[in-house]
Every structure is written in structure tokens, then in C-alpha cells.
Coordinates of C-alpha atoms in Angstrom, one line a residue:
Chain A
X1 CA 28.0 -161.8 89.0
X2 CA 29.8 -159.9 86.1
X3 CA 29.6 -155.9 86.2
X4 CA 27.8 -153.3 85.5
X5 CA 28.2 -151.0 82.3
X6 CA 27.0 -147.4 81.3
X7 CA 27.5 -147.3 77.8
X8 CA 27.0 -144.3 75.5
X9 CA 26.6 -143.9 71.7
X10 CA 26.5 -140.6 70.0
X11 CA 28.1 -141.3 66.9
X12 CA 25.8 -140.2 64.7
X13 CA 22.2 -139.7 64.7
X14 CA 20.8 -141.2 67.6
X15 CA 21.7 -140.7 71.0
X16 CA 21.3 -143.7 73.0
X17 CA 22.6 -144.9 76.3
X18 CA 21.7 -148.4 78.1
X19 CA 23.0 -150.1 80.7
X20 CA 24.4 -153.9 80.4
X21 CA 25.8 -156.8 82.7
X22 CA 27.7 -158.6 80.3
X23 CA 25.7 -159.6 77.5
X24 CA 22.9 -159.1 79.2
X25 CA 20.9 -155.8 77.9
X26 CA 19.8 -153.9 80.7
X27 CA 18.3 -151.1 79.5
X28 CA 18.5 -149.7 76.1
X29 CA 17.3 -146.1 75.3
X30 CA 17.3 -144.8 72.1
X31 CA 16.2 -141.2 71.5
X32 CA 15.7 -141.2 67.8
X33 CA 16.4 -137.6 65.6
X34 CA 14.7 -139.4 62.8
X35 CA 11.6 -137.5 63.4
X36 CA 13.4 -133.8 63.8
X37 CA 15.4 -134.8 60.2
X38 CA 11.9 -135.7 58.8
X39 CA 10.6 -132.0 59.8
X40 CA 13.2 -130.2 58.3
X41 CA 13.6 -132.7 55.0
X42 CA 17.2 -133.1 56.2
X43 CA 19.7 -133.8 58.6
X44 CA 20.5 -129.9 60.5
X45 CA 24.0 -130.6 61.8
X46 CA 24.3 -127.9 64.5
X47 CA 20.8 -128.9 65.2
X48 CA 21.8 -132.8 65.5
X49 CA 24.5 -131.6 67.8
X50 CA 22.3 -129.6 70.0
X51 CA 19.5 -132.5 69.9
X52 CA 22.7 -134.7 71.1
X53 CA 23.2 -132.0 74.0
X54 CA 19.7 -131.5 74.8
X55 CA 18.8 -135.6 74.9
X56 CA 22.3 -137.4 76.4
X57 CA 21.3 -136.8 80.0
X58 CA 17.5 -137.8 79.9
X59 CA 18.6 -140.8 77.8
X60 CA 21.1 -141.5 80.8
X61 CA 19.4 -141.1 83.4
X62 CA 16.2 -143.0 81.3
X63 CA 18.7 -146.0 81.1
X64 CA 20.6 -145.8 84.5
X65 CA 17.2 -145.8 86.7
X66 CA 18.7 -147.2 90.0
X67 CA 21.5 -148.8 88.8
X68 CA 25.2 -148.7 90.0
X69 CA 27.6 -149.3 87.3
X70 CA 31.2 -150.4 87.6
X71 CA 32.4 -149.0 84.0
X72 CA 31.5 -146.7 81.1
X73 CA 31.7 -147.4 77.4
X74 CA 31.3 -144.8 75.0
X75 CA 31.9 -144.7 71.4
X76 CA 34.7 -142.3 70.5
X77 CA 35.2 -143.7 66.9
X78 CA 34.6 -143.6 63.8
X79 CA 32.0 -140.6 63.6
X80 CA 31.3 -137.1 63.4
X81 CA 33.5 -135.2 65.9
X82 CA 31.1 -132.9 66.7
X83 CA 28.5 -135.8 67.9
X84 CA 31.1 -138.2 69.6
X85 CA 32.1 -135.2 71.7
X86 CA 28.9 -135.1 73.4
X87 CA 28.7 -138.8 74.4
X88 CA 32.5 -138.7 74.9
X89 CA 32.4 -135.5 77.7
X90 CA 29.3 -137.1 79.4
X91 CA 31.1 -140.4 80.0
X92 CA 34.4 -138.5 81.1
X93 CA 32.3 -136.5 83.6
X94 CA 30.8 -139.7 84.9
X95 CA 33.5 -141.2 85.2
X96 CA 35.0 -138.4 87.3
X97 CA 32.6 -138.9 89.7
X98 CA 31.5 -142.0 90.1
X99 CA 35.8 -142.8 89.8
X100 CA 35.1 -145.9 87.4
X101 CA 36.8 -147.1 84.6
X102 CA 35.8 -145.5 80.8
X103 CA 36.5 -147.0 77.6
X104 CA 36.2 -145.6 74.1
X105 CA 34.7 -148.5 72.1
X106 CA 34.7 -148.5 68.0
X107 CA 31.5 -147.9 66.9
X108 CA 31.7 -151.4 64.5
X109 CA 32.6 -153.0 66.9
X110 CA 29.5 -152.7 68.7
X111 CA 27.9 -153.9 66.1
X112 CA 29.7 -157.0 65.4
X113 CA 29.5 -157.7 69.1
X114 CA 25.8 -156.7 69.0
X115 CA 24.5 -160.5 67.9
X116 CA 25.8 -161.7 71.5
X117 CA 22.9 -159.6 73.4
X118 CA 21.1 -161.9 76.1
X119 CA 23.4 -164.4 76.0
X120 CA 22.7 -165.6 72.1
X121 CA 25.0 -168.7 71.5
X122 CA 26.6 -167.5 68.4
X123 CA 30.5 -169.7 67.7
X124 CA 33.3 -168.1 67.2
X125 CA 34.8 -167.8 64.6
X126 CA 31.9 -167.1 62.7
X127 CA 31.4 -164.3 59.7
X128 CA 30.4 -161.0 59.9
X129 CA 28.1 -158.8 57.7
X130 CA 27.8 -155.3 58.7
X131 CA 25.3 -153.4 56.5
X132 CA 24.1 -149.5 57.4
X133 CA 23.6 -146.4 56.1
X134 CA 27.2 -145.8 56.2
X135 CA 29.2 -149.0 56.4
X136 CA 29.2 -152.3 54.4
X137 CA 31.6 -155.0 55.7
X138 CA 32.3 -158.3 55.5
X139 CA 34.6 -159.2 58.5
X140 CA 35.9 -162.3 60.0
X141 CA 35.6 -162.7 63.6
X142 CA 38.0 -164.9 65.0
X143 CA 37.0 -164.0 68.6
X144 CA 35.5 -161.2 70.3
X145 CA 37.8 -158.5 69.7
X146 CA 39.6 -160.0 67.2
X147 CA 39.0 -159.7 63.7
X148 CA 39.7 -159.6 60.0
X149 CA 38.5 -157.1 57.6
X150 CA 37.4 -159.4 54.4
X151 CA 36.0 -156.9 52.0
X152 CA 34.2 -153.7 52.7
X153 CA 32.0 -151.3 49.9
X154 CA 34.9 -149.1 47.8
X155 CA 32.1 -146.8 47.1
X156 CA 28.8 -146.4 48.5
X157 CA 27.2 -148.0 51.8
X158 CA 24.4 -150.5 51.2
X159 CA 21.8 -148.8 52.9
X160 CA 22.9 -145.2 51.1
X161 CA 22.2 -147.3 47.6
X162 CA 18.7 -147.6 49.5
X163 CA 18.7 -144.8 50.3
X164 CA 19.6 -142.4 46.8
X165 CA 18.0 -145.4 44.9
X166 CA 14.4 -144.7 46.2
X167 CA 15.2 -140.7 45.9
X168 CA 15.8 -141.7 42.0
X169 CA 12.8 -143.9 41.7
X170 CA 10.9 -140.8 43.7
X171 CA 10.4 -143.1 46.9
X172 CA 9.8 -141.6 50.7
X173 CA 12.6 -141.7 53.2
X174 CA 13.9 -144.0 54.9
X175 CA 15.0 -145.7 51.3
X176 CA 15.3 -149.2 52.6
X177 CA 12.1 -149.3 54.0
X178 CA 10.2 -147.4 51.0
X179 CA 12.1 -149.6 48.7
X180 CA 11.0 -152.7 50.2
X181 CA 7.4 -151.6 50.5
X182 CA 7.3 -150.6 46.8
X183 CA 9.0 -153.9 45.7
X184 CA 5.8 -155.8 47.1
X185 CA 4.4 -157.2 44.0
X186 CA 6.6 -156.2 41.8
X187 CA 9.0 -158.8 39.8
X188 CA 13.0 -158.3 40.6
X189 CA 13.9 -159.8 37.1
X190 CA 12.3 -157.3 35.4
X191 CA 14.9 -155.0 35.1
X192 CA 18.2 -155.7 35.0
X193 CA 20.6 -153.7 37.3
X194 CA 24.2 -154.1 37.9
X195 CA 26.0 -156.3 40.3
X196 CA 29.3 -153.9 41.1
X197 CA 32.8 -155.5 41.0
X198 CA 30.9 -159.1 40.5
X199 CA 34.4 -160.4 40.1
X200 CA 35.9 -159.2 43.2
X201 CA 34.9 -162.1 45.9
X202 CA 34.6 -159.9 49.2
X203 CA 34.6 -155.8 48.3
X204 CA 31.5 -154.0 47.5
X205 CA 30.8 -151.5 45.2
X206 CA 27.1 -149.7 45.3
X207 CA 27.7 -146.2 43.2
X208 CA 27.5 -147.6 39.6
X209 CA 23.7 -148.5 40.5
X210 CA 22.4 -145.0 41.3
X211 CA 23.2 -144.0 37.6
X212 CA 22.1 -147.6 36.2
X213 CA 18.5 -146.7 37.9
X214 CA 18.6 -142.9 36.7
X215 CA 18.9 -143.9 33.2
X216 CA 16.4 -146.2 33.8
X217 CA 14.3 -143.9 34.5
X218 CA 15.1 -141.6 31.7
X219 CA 14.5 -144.3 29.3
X220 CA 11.3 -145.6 30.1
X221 CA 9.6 -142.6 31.2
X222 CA 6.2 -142.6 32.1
X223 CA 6.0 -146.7 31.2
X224 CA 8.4 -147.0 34.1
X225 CA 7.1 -150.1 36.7
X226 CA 7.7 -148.2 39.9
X227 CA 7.2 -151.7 41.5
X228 CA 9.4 -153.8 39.1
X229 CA 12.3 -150.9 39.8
X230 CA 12.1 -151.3 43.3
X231 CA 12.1 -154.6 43.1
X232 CA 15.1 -155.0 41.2
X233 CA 16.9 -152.7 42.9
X234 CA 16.6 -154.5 46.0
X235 CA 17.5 -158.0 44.3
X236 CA 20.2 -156.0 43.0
X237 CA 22.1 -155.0 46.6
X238 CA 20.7 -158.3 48.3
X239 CA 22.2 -160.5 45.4
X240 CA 25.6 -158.2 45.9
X241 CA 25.1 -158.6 49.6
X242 CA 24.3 -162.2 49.7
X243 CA 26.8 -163.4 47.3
X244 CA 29.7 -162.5 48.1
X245 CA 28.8 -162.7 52.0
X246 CA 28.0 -166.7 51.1
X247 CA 31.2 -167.1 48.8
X248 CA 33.0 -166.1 52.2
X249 CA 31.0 -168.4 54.1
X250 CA 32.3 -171.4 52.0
X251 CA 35.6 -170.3 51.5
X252 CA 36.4 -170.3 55.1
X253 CA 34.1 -172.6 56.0
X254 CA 32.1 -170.4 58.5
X255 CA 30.1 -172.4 61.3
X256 CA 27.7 -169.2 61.2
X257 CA 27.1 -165.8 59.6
X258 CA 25.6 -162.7 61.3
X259 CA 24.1 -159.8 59.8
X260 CA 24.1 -156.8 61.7
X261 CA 23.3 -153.1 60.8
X262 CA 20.4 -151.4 60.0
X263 CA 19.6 -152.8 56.9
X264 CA 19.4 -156.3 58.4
X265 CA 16.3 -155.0 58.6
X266 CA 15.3 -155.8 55.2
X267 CA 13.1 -159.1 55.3
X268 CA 14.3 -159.7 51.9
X269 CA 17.9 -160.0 52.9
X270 CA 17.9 -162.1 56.0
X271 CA 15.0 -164.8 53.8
X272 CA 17.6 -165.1 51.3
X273 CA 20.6 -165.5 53.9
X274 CA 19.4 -167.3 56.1
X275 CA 18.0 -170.1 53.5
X276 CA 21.3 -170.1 51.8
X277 CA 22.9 -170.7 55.4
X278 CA 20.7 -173.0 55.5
X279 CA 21.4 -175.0 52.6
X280 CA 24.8 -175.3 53.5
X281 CA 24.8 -176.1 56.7
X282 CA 26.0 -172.6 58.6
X283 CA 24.0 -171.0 62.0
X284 CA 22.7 -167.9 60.8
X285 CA 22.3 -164.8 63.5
X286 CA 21.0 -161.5 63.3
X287 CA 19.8 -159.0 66.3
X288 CA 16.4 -158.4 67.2
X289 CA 15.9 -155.1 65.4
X290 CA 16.4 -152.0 67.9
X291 CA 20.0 -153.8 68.3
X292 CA 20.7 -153.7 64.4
X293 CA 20.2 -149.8 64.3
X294 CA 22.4 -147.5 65.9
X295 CA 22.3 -148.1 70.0
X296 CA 24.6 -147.9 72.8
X297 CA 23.6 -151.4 74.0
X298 CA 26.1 -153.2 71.9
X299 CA 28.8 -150.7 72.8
X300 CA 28.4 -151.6 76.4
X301 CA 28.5 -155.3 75.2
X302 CA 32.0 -154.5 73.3
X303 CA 33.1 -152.1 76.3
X304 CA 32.1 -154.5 79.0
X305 CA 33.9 -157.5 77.1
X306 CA 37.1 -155.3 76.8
X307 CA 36.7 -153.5 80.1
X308 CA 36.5 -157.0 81.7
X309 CA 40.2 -157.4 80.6
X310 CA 41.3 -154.8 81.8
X311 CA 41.5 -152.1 79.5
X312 CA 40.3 -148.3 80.2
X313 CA 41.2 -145.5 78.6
X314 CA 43.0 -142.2 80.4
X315 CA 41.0 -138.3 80.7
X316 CA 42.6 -137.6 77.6
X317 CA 40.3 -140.0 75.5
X318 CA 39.9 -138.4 72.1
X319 CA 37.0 -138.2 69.4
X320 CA 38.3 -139.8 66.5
X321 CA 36.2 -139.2 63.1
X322 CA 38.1 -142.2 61.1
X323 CA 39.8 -145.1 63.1
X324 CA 40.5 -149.0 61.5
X325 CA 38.8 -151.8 63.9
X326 CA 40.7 -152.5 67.0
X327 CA 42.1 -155.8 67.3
X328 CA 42.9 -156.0 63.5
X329 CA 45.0 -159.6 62.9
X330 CA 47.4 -159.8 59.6
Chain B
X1 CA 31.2 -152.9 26.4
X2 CA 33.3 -150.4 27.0
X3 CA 33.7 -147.1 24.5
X4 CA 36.9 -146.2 23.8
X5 CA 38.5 -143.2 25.0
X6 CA 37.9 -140.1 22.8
X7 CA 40.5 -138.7 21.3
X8 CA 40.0 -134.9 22.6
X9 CA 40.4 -136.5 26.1
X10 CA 43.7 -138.2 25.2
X11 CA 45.0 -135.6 23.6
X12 CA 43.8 -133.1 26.3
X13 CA 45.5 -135.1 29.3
X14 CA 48.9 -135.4 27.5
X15 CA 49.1 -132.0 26.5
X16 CA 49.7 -131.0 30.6
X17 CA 53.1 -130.8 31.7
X18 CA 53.8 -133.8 34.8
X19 CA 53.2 -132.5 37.7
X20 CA 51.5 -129.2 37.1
X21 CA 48.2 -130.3 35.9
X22 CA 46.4 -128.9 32.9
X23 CA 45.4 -125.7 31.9
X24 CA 42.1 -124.6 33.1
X25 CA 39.1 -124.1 32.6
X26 CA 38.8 -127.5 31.2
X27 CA 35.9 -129.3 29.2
X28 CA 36.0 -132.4 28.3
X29 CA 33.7 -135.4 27.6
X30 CA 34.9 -138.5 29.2
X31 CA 33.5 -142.1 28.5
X32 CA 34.5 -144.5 31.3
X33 CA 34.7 -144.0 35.3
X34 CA 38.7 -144.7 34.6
X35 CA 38.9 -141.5 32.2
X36 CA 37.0 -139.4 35.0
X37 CA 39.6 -140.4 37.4
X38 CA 42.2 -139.2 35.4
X39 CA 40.8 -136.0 34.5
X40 CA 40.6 -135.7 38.2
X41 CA 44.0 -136.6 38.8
X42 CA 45.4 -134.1 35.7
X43 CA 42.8 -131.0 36.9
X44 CA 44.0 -131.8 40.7
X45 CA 47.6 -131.5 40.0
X46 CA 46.8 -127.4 40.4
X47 CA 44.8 -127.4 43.3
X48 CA 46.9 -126.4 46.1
X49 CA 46.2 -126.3 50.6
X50 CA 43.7 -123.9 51.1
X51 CA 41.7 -124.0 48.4
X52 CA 38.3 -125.5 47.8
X53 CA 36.8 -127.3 45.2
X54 CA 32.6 -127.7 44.7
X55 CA 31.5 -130.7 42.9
X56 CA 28.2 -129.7 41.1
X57 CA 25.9 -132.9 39.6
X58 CA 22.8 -135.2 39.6
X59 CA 23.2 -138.4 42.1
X60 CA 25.3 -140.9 40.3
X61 CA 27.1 -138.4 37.4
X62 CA 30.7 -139.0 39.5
X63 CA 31.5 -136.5 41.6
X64 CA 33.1 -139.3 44.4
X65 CA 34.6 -140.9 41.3
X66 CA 36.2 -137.1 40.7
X67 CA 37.2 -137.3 44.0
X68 CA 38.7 -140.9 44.3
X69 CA 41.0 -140.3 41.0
X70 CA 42.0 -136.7 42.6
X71 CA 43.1 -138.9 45.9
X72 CA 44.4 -141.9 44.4
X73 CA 47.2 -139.3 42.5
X74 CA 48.2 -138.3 46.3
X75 CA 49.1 -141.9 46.6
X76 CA 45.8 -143.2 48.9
X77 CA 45.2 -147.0 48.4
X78 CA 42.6 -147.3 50.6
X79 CA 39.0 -147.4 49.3
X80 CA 37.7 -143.9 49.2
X81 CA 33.7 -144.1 50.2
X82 CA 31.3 -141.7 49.8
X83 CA 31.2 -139.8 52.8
X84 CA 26.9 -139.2 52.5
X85 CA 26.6 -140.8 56.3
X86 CA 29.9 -139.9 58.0
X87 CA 29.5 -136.3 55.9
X88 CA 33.5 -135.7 56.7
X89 CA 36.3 -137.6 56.0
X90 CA 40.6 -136.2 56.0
X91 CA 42.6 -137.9 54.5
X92 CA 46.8 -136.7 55.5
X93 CA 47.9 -136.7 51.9
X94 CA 50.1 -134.1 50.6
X95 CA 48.6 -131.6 50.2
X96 CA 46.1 -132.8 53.5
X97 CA 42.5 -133.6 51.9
X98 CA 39.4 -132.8 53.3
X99 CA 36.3 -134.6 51.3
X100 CA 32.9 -133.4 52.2
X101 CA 29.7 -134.4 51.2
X102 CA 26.1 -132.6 52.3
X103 CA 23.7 -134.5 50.2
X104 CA 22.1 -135.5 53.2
X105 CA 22.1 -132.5 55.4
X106 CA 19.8 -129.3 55.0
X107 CA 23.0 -126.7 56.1
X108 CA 26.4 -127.3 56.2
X109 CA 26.2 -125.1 59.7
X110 CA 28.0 -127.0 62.4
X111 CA 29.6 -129.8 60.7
X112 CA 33.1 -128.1 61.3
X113 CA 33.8 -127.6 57.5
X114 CA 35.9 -124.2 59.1
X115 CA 38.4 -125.7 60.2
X116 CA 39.3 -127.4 57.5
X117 CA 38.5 -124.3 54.9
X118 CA 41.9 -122.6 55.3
X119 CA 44.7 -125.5 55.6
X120 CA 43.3 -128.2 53.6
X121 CA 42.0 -129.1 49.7
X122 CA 38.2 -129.2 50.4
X123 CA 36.5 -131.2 48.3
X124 CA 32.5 -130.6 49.0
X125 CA 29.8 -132.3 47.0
X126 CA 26.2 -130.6 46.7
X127 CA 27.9 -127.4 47.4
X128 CA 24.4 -126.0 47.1
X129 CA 24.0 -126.4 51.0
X130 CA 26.9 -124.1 51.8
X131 CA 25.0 -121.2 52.1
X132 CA 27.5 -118.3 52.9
X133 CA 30.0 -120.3 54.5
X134 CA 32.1 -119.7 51.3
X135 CA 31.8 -117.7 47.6
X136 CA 31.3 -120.3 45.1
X137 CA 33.7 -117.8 42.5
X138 CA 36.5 -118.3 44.8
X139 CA 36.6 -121.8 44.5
X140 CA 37.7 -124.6 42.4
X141 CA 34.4 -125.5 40.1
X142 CA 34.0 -128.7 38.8
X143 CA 30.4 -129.6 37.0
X144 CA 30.0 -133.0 36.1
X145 CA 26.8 -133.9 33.7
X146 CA 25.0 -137.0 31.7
X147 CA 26.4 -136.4 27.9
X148 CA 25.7 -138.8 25.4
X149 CA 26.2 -142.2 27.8
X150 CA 29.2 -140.8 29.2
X151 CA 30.1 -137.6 31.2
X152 CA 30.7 -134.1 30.2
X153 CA 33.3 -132.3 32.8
X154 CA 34.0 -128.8 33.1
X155 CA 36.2 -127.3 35.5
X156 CA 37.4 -124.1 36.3
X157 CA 39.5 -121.9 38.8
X158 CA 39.0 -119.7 41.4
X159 CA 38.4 -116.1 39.4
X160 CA 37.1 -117.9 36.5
X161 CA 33.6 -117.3 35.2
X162 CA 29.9 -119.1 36.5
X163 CA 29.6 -122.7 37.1
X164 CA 26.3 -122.0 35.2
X165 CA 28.3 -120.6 32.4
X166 CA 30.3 -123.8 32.5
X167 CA 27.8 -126.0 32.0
X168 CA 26.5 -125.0 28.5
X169 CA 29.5 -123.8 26.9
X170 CA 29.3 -122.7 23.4
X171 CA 30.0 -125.3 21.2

């Protein structure tokens, strides 16, 4: 019977707690500030701070019900001090009391780790693709917690191209999902939009397509296909995405790629991975979707797997607001 | 196809003495990404700890691209990413760097710019969500715009007229 965790995630937007026994995802709550951000047509940081204060314990208690845990895992890194801190003093305080381990997990990490939830039988090593709103990585995973950092965006993340591309094109928020809506129909060849640092095999670069798309705009005006724009925009990061993610896959011959983040959302990304996988014989993974966004479920997957060998962290455990993976080989 | 560089730029970045940047306030039209960076890197050489510097421009004109030159002339070789999600990120150069970047939030309240404000170069894009927290005029100015398929850059220094003022100067 492997133990109980309490894991915590603060690290940005949502706070989220959940409880896990292994891989095994207990309880997952996620209380979302998506809606507050909407209402005030932006993120309010004090306010997201205050919305972390106000909603760690309910989310806690929401995802401890009954349960006695033998550990805590809480994100402490990478991430806005501010947030973290909240997660990071609720843990400690548990901790304290209950006198159980705590471990401050990196945030990728968990979402590298994330594809293992419920026991999914993904090899190692296999390939990772980590694609949010603020990270874009391609990482080799030769076991769990131990990896290689392949290539990674130099500029912008995926989802922020999503993002600033549908504010351009004059498309709701979330960008990812209005851009995929709005590409329904429309034809991705239409407009031709550029593939950043096509020569580089693994690094990403997303910033040179925000301007390519406001010119675009500017020059066709009012005869601008809203539909063929979003369209191509979206073949545009997928094609960057899915490129260079396969070129790795072959290159080190990968017995499987997952894709984790919250643009692994996007239906057009994981059709065109997972046939490419396909075609050349690779397992393809990716998380059902509340474990692709941000959620402390795959924290306490990473924390329980470290936790179980051993490691804990001290009182002292800090907020870090940049931090490399852990467990970095080369 | 790549322009070639325009001559006022060349002879603007070589007429700065090494180390010590070049006079300011600055215009100059830049073609390529590379040209921005080394404005950025020529224009930074003056900024000094303490002082903070407000990108002004449209998404996509090249104020991370500003910032990435400035940074990569402190010597950092790691990839410098837009800091939209993470909204903070220090960097322990010489001077210490602190790159900011509110697109995405409504106030700058509570994301712990202060403590950065007094020790550090802060480099904050969409300034425009400050508020109060600091007087624009103060600051470091640096308005980047769309100008004939490349960039037009102005710059100036803390004392120094209106960013407004910059960004149509007489011709």
C-alpha cells in the first residue's frame, strides 16, 4: 500500500490541492481565478494573491475529505513569489502539525510526471513536450526525475502566441481556445505565417509571429479572412510544435512522446501528433485534460515519487520565482 | 531577405565611446531584430542600478527583443523569454536586472515590482499599468514603433522630455 500525499499548487493562477497514493489521483481540486480575471479584463495581482489566500484552505480541506496523508508536496518553483508563498506557508503549517514529511516540487516537473496519473503505462525513456501559457519545452525523460532539457521557446511560450495572436486577430480570451474555434472552416494555407528558427532542430521561437499576423492585418484590412488567419496561425505554432517535437522523436528514437500543458488541449495538435507518432511507430500520451492545466495532482505524483525516496525538504523551504529542472543530466 | 543596415544606424552605434553607451535621447530607425539588439546593448551601456526603463509599443514592435540585446551585453546566454505569464524575472547580471512585463495584468499592485525599484535596472513593458507606482519622466524611456517594415526607436533619459514627444519627432 504506497502513501498518502497532500499536494499543493499555487504557482500561478489556480489554486489547487488534491490528494494522491502514488499515481493514483485521489482528489483533485482546482479553484479556477479564470472567472475573477475575466471580470476585471485582466489578471489583478494583489487580487490573485488574495483569491490564493482566500481559496487554499477550502481547496484543502475540499481535497483532503477524510484522508490521512503521510507527506506534503507543494510547488515552491518556478512562479510568482507572491503566489508560491501561499501554497508554500500552508504546507509548512501542515506539516508542523500533522509532523510529516514536505517537499517543494518544480512546478514542470509536475507536468512531465503528470502523464503517469492512474497508473498510465507510459516507457521510459520517452519524450517530453511541455506546452502552456508560459513554458514550451521539449525535454527528454530518461526516468522519473531524471531528465534532459532538449530545446525550449527563446522567446515567447506557445500558448502566449495563442494567446497575443487572437488579441491581434481581435479574438476572445482564452486565445487557444478562440483561435481554434475561429479556425473551424477556415483554410491554414491561406496565409502564410512564419515558422521561427525553422533551422534550429529543438528551440522554439514564437515572438516573430505576433508581428507577421499584425501586418497581416494591416495589409488586408477589411478583406481580411478572420477564419483563414486563425487557421494559419494555428497551423503555424502546431507545425513549429510538431516538427521539431517529431524530429526529436526520430533522432533519439523515442518509444513514446507525451504532450502535457495546457495547450495540449488543442485538438488540432494532439490529431497531428498523435498520427505522426503513429506513422512511425512511437506510443503517444497526453493527460486527460484537468491534468494538462495547472493542478496540484501532478505535483503530488512528482512529490510522492521523490518523497518515496526519501527526500523532504527542511522549515526553511524557500519560494523560488526562477529554478532549472531538478535532476538535470549533462 | 534581409535589408541592410542603414547607414544613420551604423554610424550612430560607432560614434559611442566602449563602454559608456551613446548619447541620449536617441532616434534611430533600425531594420533587422539583430540591429534592435544592438541599439539596446549601445543605449543600455548608460543605464545604471536603480534606475528604470519603460518599454512603450504595439504587441510584436520588440520591446523583449530591446530587452534580450540589453541582457545579452551583461553577458546572459540563456534564452531570455518573455516574461507575459511568469510577469517577473531577475536576472544577477551586473548591474542585477529585473525584467517585467504587465501585458497581462490590469495593475501592477502586488506583484512586488518595489522591491526591485531601488537596487536593480527595471525593465517594465506596458508601463501603462503602473499607475503611480513610479513617474514615467524619471525613468529611462524607450518607444519602439512600426516604421517603414522595420522599427523606429527613440529613447531618452530620466529628465528628458515626453515619451509622446518622442514618438513624432520633428523630422
Amino acid at each position: 500500500m504506497s502513501s498518502l500525499t497532500l499536494a499543493i499548487e499555487t504557482s500561478c493562477d489556480e489554486t489547487s490541492a488534491a490528494v494522491v497514493q502514488g499515481t493514483r489521483v485521489v482528489t483533485n481540486v482546482v479553484a479556477s481565478q479564470a472567472s475573477m480575471h475575466a471580470k476585471w479584463g485582466g489578471v489583478v495581482p494583489e487580487a490573485a494573491a488574495r483569491a490564493h489566500v482566500e481559496a487554499i484552505l477550502p481547496a484543502i480541506e475540499d481535497a483532503l475529505g477524510d484522508w490521512t496523508v503521510d507527506g506534503i508536496a507543494v510547488t515552491n518553483r518556478p512562479g510568482l513569489v507572491g503566489a508560491l508563498s501561499v501554497g508554500v506557508s500552508a504546507a509548512k503549517a501542515l506539516a508542523l502539525t500533522w509532523q510529516v514529511p514536505i517537499l517543494g516540487v518544480h512546478h514542470l516537473e509536475g507536468h512531465i510526471l503528470s502523464v503517469l496519473a492512474d497508473g498510465c503505462a507510459v516507457p521510459f525513456p520517452h519524450l517530453c513536450l511541455i506546452v502552456s501559457g508560459g513554458h514550451t519545452e521539449l525535454v527528454w525523460v530518461e526516468s522519473p526525475c531524471r531528465y534532459r532539457l532538449l530545446g525550449q521557446t527563446i522567446d515567447d511560450a506557445a500558448g502566449e502566441a495563442f494567446d497575443k495572436g487572437a488579441r491581434v486577430l481581435g479574438l476572445g480570451y482564452p486565445g487557444g481556445l478562440a483561435i481554434q474555434n475561429a479556425a473551424l472552416g477556415g483554410d491554414p494555407d491561406h496565409y502564410r505565417l512564419p515558422r521561427g528558427l525553422a533551422r534550429d532542430p529543438a528551440n522554439f521561437s514564437f515572438s516573430g509571429l505576433k508581428t507577421a499576423v499584425a501586418r497581416l492585418v494591416e495589409k488586408e484590412g477589411v478583406h481580411l479572412s478572420v477564419s483563414d488567419a486563425a487557421a494559419s496561425l494555428q497551423e503555424a505554432i502546431v507545425d513549429a510544435l510538431a516538427t521539431k517535437a517529431m524530429h526529436a522523436v526520430e533522432a533519439n528514437e523515442a518509444q513514446a512522446l507525451t504532450l502535457v500543458g495546457g495547450v495540449a488541449a488543442n485538438v488540432s495538435l494532439r490529431d497531428r501528433l498523435s498520427s505522426e507518432c503513429a506513422r512511425c511507430g512511437a506510443a503517444f500520451h497526453t493527460p486527460r485534460f484537468e491534468l494538462c492545466t495547472d493542478n496540484a495532482a501532478m505535483i503530488g505524483i512528482a512529490g510522492g515519487i521523490r518523497l518515496a525516496r526519501g527526500e523532504s525538504d527542511g522549515p526553511d523551504l524557500d519560494c523560488l520565482p526562477n529554478a532549472l529542472l531538478p535532476g538535470l543530466i549533462d | 531577405m534581409i535589408p541592410a543596415m542603414r547607414p544613420s544606424l551604423v554610424h550612430l552605434l560607432s560614434s559611442g565611446a566602449a563602454g559608456e553607451g551613446i548619447p541620449c535621447p536617441v532616434h534611430a530607425t533600425v531594420s533587422t531584430e539583430s540591429d534592435t539588439r544592438k541599439l539596446a546593448a549601445e543605449i543600455g551601456a548608460n543605464f545604471r542600478a536603480g534606475e528604470t526603463v519603460l518599454l512603450y509599443g504595439p504587441l510584436g514592435a520588440g520591446k523583449t527583443t530591446f530587452v534580450r540585446g540589453y541582457l545579452e551585453s551583461l553577458g546572459v546566454a540563456e534564452p531570455v523569454r518573455s516574461p507575459t505569464f511568469n510577469l517577473i524575472q531577475v536576472f544577477d547580471t551586473v548591474p542585477p536586472v529585473m525584467h517585467a512585463d504587465l501585458y497581462r495584468v490590469q495593475s501592477a499592485a502586488g506583484i512586488g515590482l518595489e522591491d526591485y525599484l531601488d537596487t536593480y535596472v527595471c525593465l517594465i513593458e506596458w508601463p501603462e499599468k503602473l499607475g503611480s507606482m513610479v513617474e514615467p519622466s524619471e525613468c529611462w524611456r524607450i518607444q519602439i514603433s512600426f516604421r517603414d517594415g522595420g522599427r523606429f526607436i527613440s529613447a531618452a533619459r530620466p529628465g528628458d522630455g515626453t515619451p509622446e514627444a518622442l514618438a513624432t519627432p520633428s523630422p
